[in-house]
Short mmCIF file of C-alpha atoms and ligand atoms in Angstrom, two decimals:
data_model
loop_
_atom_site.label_atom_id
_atom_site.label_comp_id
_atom_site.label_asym_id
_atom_site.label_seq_id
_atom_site.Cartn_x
_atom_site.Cartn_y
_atom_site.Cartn_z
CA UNK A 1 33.76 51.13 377.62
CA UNK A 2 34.55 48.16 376.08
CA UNK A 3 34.57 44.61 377.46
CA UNK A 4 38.29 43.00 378.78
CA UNK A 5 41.11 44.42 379.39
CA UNK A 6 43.24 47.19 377.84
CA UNK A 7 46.28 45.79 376.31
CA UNK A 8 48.77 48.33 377.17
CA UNK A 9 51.90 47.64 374.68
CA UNK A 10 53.95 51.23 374.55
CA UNK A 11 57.01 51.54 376.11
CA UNK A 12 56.03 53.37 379.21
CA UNK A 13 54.18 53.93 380.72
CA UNK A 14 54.17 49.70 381.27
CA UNK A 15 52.11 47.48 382.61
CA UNK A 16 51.65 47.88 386.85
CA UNK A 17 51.76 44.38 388.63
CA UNK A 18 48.82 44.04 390.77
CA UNK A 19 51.23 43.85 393.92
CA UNK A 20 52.13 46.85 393.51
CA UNK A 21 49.27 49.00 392.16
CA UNK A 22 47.84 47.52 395.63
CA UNK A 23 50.49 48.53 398.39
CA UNK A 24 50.22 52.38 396.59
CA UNK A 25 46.70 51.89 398.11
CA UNK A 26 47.47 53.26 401.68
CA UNK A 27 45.96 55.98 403.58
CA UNK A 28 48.29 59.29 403.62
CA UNK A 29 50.93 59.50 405.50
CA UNK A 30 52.40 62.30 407.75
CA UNK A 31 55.74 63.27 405.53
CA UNK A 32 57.63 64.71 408.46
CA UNK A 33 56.36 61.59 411.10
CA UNK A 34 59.55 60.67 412.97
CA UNK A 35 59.36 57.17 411.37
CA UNK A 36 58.85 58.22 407.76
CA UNK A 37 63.07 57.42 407.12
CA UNK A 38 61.76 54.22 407.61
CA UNK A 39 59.67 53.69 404.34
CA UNK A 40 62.05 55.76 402.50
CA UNK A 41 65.69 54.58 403.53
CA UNK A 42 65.60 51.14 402.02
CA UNK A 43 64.80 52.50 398.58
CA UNK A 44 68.13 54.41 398.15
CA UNK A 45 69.78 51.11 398.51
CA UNK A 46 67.44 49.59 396.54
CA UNK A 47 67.52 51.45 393.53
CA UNK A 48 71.37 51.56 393.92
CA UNK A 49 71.62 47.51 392.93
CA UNK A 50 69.46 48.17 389.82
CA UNK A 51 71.53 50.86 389.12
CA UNK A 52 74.33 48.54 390.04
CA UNK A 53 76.33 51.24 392.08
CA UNK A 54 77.68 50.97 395.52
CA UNK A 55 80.02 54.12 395.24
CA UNK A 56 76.98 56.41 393.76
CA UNK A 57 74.29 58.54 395.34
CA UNK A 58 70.59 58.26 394.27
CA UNK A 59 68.06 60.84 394.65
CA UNK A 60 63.87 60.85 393.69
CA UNK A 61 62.48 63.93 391.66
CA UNK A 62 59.06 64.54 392.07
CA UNK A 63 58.64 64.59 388.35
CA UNK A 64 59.53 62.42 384.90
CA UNK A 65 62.81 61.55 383.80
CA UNK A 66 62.48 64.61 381.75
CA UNK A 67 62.47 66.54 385.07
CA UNK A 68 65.55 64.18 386.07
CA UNK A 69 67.20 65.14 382.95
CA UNK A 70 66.73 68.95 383.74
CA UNK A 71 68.42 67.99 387.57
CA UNK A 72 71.30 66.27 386.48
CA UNK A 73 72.35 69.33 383.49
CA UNK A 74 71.49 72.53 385.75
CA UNK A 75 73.26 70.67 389.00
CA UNK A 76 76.80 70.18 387.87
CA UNK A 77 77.10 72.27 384.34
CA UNK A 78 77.53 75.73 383.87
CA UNK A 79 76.20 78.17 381.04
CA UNK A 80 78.41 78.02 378.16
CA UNK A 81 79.62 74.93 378.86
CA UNK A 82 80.70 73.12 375.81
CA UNK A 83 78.37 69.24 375.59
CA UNK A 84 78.75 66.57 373.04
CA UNK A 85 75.94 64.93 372.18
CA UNK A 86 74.61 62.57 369.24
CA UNK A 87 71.02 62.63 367.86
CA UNK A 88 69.33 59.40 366.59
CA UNK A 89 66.10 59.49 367.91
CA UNK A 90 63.30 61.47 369.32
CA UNK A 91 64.30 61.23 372.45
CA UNK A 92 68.13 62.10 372.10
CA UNK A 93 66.61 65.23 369.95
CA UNK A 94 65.02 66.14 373.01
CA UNK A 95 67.63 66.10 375.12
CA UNK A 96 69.75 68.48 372.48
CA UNK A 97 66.66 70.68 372.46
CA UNK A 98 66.94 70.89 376.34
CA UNK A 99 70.34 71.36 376.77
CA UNK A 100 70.25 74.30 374.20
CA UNK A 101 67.43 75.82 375.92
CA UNK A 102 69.69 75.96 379.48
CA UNK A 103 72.30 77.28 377.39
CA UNK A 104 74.69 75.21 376.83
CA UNK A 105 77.32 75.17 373.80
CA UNK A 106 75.94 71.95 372.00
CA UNK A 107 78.27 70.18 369.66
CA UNK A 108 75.74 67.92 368.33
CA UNK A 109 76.51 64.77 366.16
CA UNK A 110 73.92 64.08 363.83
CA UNK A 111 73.51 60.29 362.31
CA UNK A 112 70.59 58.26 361.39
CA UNK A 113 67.94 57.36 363.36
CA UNK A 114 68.46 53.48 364.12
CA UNK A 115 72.34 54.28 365.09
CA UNK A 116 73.49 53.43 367.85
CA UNK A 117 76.18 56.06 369.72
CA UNK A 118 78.80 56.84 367.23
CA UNK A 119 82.15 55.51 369.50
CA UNK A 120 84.28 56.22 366.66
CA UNK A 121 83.15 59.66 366.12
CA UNK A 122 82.80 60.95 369.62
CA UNK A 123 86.25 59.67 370.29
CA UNK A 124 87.91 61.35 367.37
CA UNK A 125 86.14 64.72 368.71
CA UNK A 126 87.34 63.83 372.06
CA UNK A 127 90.94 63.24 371.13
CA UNK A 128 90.59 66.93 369.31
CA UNK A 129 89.86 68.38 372.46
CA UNK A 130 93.29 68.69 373.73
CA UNK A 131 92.05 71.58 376.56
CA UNK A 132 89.20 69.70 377.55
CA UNK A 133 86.85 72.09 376.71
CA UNK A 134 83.98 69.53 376.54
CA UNK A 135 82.27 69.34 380.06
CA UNK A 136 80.18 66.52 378.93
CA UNK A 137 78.85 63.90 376.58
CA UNK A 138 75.74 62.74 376.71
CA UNK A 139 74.30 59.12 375.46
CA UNK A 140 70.86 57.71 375.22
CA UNK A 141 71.54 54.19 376.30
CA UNK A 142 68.15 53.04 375.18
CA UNK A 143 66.25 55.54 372.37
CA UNK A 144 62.92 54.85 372.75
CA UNK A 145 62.15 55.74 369.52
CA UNK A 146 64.32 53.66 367.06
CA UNK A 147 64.53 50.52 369.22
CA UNK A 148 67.86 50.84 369.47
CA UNK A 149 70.37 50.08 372.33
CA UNK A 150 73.92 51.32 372.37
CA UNK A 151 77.25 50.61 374.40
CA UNK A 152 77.73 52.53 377.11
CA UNK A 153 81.03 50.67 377.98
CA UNK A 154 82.41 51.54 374.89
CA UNK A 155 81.70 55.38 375.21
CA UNK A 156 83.60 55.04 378.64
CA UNK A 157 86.44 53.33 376.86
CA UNK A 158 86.48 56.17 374.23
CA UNK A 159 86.57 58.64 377.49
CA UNK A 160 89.20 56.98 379.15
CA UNK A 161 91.63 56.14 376.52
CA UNK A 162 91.70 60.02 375.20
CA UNK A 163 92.25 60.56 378.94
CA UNK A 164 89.67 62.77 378.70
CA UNK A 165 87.67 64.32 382.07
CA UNK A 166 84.26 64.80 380.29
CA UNK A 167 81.41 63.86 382.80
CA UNK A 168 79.42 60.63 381.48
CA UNK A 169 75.48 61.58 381.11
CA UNK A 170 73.65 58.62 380.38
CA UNK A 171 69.71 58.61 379.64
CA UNK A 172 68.14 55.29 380.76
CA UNK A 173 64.71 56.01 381.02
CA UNK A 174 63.77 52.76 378.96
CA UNK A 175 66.73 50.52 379.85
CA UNK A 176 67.09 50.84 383.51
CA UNK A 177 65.25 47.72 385.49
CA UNK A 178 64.96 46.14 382.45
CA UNK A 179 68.57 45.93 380.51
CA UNK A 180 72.10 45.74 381.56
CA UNK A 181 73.27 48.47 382.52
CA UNK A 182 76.30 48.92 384.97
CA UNK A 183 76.84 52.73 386.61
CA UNK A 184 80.21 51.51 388.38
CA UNK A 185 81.78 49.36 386.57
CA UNK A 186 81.05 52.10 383.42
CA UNK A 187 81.24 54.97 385.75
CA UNK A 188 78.67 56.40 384.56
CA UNK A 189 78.53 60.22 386.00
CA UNK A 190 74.97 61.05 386.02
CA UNK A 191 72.07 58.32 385.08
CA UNK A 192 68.12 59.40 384.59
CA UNK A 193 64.92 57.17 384.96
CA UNK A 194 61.93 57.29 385.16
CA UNK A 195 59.26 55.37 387.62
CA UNK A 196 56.82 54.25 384.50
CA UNK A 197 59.44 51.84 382.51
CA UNK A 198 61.37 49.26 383.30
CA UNK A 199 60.52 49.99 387.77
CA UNK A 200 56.85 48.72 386.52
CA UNK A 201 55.13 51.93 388.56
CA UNK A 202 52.94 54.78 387.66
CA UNK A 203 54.79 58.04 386.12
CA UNK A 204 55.57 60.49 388.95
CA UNK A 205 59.62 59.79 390.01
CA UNK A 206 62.47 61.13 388.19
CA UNK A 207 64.83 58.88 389.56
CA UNK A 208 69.11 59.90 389.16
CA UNK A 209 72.18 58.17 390.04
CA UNK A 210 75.02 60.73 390.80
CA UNK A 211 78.43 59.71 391.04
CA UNK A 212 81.07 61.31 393.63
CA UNK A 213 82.69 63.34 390.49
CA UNK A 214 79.18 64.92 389.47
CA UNK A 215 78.80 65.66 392.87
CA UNK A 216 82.00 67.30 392.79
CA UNK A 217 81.62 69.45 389.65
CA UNK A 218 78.14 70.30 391.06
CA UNK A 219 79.57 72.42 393.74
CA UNK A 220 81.21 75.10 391.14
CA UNK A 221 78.11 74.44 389.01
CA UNK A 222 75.94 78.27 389.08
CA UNK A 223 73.34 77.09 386.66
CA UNK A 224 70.17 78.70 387.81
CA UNK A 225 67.87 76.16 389.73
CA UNK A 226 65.69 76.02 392.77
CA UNK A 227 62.99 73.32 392.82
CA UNK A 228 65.68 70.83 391.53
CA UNK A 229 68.74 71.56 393.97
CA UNK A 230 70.71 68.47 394.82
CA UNK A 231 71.91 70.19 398.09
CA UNK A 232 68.67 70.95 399.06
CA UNK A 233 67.44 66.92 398.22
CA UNK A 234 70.66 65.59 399.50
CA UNK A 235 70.66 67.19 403.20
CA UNK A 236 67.30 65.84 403.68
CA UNK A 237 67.87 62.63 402.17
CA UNK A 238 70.15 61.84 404.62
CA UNK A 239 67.14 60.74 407.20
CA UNK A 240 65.10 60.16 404.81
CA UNK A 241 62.74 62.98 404.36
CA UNK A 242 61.99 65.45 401.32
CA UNK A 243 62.52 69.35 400.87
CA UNK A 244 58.92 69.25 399.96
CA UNK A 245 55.78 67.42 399.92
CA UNK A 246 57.09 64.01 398.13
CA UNK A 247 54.73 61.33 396.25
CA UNK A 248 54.46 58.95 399.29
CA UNK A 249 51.85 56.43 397.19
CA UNK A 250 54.53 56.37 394.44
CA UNK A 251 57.18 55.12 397.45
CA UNK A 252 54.93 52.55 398.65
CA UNK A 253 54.97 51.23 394.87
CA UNK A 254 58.62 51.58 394.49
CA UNK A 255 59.44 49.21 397.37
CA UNK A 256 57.32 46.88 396.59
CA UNK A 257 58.46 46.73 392.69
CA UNK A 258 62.37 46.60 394.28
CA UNK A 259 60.98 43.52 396.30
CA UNK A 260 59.82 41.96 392.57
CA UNK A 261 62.68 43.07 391.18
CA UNK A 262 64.94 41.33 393.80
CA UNK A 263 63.00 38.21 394.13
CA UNK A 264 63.13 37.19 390.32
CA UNK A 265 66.86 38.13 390.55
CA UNK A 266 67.78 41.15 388.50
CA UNK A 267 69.91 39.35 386.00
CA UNK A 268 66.59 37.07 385.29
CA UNK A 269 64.64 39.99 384.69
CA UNK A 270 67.36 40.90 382.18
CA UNK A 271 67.22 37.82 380.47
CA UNK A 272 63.86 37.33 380.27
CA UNK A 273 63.66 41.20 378.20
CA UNK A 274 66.16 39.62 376.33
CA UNK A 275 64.18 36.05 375.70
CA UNK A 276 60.67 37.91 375.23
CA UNK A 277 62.08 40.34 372.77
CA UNK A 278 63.75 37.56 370.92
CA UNK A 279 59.88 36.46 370.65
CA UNK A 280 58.88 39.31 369.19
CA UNK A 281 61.80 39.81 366.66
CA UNK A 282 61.21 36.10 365.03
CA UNK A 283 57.16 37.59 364.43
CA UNK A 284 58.47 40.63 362.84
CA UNK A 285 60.90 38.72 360.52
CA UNK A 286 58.39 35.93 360.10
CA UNK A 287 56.18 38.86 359.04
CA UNK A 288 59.00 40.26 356.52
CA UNK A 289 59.04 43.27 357.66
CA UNK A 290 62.13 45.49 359.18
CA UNK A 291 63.27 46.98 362.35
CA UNK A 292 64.23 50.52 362.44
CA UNK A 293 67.65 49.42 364.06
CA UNK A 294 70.31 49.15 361.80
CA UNK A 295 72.12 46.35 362.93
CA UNK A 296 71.09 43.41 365.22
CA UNK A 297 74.01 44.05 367.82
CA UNK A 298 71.30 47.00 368.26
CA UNK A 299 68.34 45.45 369.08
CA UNK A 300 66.46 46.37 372.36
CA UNK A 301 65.20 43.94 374.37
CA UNK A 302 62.65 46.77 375.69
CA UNK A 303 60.99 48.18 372.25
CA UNK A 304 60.86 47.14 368.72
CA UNK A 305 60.22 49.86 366.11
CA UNK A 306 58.82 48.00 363.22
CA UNK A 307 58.56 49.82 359.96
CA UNK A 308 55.61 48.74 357.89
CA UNK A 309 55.58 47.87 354.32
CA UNK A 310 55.66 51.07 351.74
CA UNK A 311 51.90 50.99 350.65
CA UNK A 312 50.43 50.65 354.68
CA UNK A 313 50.10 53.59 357.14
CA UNK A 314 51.26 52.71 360.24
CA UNK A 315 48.58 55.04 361.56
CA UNK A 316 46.02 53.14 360.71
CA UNK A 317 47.77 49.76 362.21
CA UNK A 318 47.47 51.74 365.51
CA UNK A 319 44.30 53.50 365.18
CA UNK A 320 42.71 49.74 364.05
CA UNK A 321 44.54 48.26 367.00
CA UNK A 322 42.83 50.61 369.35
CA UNK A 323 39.70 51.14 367.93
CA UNK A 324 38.71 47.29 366.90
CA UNK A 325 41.02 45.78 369.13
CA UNK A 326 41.42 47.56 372.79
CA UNK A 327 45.18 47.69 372.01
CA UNK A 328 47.81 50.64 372.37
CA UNK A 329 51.13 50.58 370.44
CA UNK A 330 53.66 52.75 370.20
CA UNK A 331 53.41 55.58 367.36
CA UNK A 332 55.90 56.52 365.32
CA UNK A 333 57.77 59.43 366.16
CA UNK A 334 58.69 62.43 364.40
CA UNK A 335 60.06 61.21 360.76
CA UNK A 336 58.99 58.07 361.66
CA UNK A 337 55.01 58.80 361.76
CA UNK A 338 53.36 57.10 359.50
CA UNK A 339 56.16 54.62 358.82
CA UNK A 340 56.46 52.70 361.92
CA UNK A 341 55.02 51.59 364.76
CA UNK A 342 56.24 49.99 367.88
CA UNK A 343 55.93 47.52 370.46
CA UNK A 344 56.60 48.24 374.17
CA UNK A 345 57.89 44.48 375.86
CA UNK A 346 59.13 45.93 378.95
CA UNK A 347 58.74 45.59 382.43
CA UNK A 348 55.65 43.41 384.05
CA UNK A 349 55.69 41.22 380.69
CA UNK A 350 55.25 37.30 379.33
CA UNK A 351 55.03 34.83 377.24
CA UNK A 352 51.59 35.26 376.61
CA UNK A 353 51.35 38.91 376.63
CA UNK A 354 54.38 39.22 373.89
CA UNK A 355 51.69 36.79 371.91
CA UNK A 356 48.62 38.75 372.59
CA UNK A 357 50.59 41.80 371.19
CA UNK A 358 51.73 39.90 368.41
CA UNK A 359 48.96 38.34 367.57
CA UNK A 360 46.97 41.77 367.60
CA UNK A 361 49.46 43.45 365.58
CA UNK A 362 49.03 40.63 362.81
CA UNK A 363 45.29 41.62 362.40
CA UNK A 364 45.89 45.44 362.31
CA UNK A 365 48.66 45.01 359.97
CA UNK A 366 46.26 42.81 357.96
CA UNK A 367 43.50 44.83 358.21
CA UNK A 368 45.69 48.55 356.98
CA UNK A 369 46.40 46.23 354.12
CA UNK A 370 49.39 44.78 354.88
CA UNK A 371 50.40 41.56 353.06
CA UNK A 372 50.83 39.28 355.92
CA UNK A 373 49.48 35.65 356.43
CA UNK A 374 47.26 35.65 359.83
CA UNK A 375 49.37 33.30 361.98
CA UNK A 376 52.63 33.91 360.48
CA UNK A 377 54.05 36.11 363.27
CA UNK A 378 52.53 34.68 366.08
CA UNK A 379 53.71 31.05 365.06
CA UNK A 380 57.13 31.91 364.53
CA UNK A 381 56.92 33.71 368.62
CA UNK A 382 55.24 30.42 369.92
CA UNK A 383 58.30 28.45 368.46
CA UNK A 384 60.94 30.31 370.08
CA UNK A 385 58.92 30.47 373.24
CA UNK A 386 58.45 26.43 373.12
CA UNK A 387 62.25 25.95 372.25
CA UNK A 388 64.03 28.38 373.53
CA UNK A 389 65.96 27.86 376.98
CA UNK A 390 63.26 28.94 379.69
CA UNK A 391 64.08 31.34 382.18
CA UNK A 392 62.54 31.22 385.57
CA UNK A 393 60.56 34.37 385.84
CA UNK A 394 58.75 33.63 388.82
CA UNK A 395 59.47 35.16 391.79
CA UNK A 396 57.70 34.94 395.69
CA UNK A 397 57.75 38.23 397.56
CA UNK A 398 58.31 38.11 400.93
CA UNK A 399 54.72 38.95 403.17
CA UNK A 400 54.63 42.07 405.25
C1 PLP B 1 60.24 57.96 378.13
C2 PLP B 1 61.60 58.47 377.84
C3 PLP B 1 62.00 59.76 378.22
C4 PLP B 1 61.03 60.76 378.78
O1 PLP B 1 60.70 60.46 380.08
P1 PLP B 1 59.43 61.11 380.76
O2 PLP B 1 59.34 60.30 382.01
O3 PLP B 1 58.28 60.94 379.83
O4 PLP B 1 59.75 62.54 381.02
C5 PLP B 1 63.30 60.14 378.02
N1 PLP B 1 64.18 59.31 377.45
C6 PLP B 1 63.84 58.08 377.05
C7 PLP B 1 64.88 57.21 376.42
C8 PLP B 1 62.54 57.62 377.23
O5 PLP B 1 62.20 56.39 376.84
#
């Protein structure tokens, strides 16, 4: 046991604000209790505004967005079914991997990792597909892995003007709660999160926004699934209950970080990602060393995926932050072990926690044998912090 705190600085699962790590602290609760609709109701609606969807319907998988991901494919696709998907990350290999598994025809488009969606290229392929034989395409908004955020408006645009009727799958696992993202307006067919991101709770809810058109293709969809129906999660949605026994605690937490979420003001949540990751880019190029994202248009305000200079192991930055230093980063993943590591600034997150981070990372990267001068990163932070327009990040929540 060591002395402090844990500094907890991987994208997900983030950092819990007290308020709501204390209202999941509540005695068990009856699932089937005639007023249970009552705890459970006002979360649909609340998740809908950070999903920023009036027309679409929400529903809570026990489970991770992985398990969300498996709802939204085996609910409206059908074996066969022709997908188009790009790969630039671990987490958009995943997804490929899944889809395959569940048998789908996967027309993958493979570019580097630190892309962003390749418009261009999934729009020529769409414009090809004069019969409309693709069912779907499939974008990570936010890949985890890379840093790297991509346009999600754009892929729409691409969609729309090959007037083509491809359902719009959109991972936001790491972007929802935290970065703009707009189901409506982008009509987005199917969205995936997960509780342990940007909603600030423990891991437990695979959370999906379903628009009327998924819901529509979902009832000739005869993918086999049981545990995952939406039928079966829909009809006893409606007053608020579960087809089975559902993680109450994990509610409980969920209203309370909608409440935080509200009171700060969603789009001030947004720009303060935006503000602290700017923080946190000025260290890394104060530092001299390189994001894994190609281009700053994509950025994320959520992760940074630093590579670290040729003659360092980023294994040992990480291994040195959490053994000498009571500090988690993000590994490197897949190619990128050993190469990179990466800094989760999402969620419950400020000023002085992007510092601590930073300020941590200098001495590990020092201490693996990196090149850096001790103050170099976290000086260059404190300067944007000090002059850059402040946003108000404080927020009152309502009492009980
Ligand atoms: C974390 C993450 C996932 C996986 O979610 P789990 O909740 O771990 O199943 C999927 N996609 C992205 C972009 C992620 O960041």
């Amino acid at each position: 046991m060591k002395t402090g705190i844990n500094h907890l600085y991987v994208p997900g699962p983030t950092n819990v604000p007290e308020a709501v790590r204390q209202s999941m602290n509540v005695p068990m609760q009856d699932m089937r209790a005639p007023d249970y609709g009552d705890l459970t109701l006002e979360l649909f609606t609340g998740i809908k505004k950070v999903l920023r969807t009036d027309k679409g319907n929400v529903m809570f998988f026990p489970g991770s967005g992985t398990g969300a991901w498996e709802a939204a494919i085996t609910n409206t696709l059908n074996p066969g079914d022709k997908v188009l998907m790009a790969r630039y990350g671990h987490f958009s290999t995943l997804w490929v991997e899944m889809a395959q598994r569940l048998d789908l025809d996967v027309e993958v488009i493979d570019i580097a990792w630190g892309a962003g969606v390749p418009v261009s290229e999934i729009s020529r392929r769409l414009g090809r597909d004069a019969d409309d034989e693709i069912k779907a395409v499939f974008v990570t908004h936010n890949e985890t892995a890379t840093g790297v955020t991509s346009d999600i408006a754009s892929v729409r645009r691409a969609l729309d003007e090959n007037f083509h009727d491809a359902l719009l799958f959109v991972d936001g696992v790491s972007s929802i709660g935290s970065l703009d993202f707009q189901m409506d307006e982008w009509e987005v067919d199917l969205v995936v999160a997960g509780s342990q991101k940007g909603l600030m709770l423990p891991a437990g809810l695979g959370i999906l926004g379903v628009s009327e058109k998924a819901l529509e293709a979902a009832k000739s969809s005869n993918m086999r699934r049981a545990y995952f129906d939406f039928d079966d999660m829909l009809q006893m949605n409606k007053n608020g209950y579960w087809p089975y026994t559902p993680p109450t605690q994990l509610f409980h937490g969920l209203r309370t970080s909608l409440n935080i979420i509200e009171a700060e003001g969603l789009e001030n949540v947004i720009a303060r990602h935006k503000r602290l990751a700017e923080g946190i880019r000025h260290a890394i190029s104060a530092w001299g060393l390189e994001l894994v994202a190609e281009h700053k248009s994509l950025y994320s305000d959520t992760v940074s995926a630093i590579r670290v200079p040729n003659y360092v192991d980023a294994r040992d930055v990480l291994r040195i932050a959490y053994e000498d230093f009571n500090t988690s980063f993000g590994s490197g993943l897949g190619p990128l072990n050993g190469k990179v590591f990466r800094i989760g600034h999402l969620g419950d997150l400020n000023e002085g926690m992007c510092l601590t981070a930073l300020t941590i990372a200098e001495m590990s990267l020092v201490r693996a044998g990196a090149s850096i001068k001790l103050g170099a990163g976290v000086g260059a932070a404190q300067e944007w912090f000090l002059n850059s327009a402040h946003v108000n990040s404080s927020y009152t929540l309502a009492a009980e």
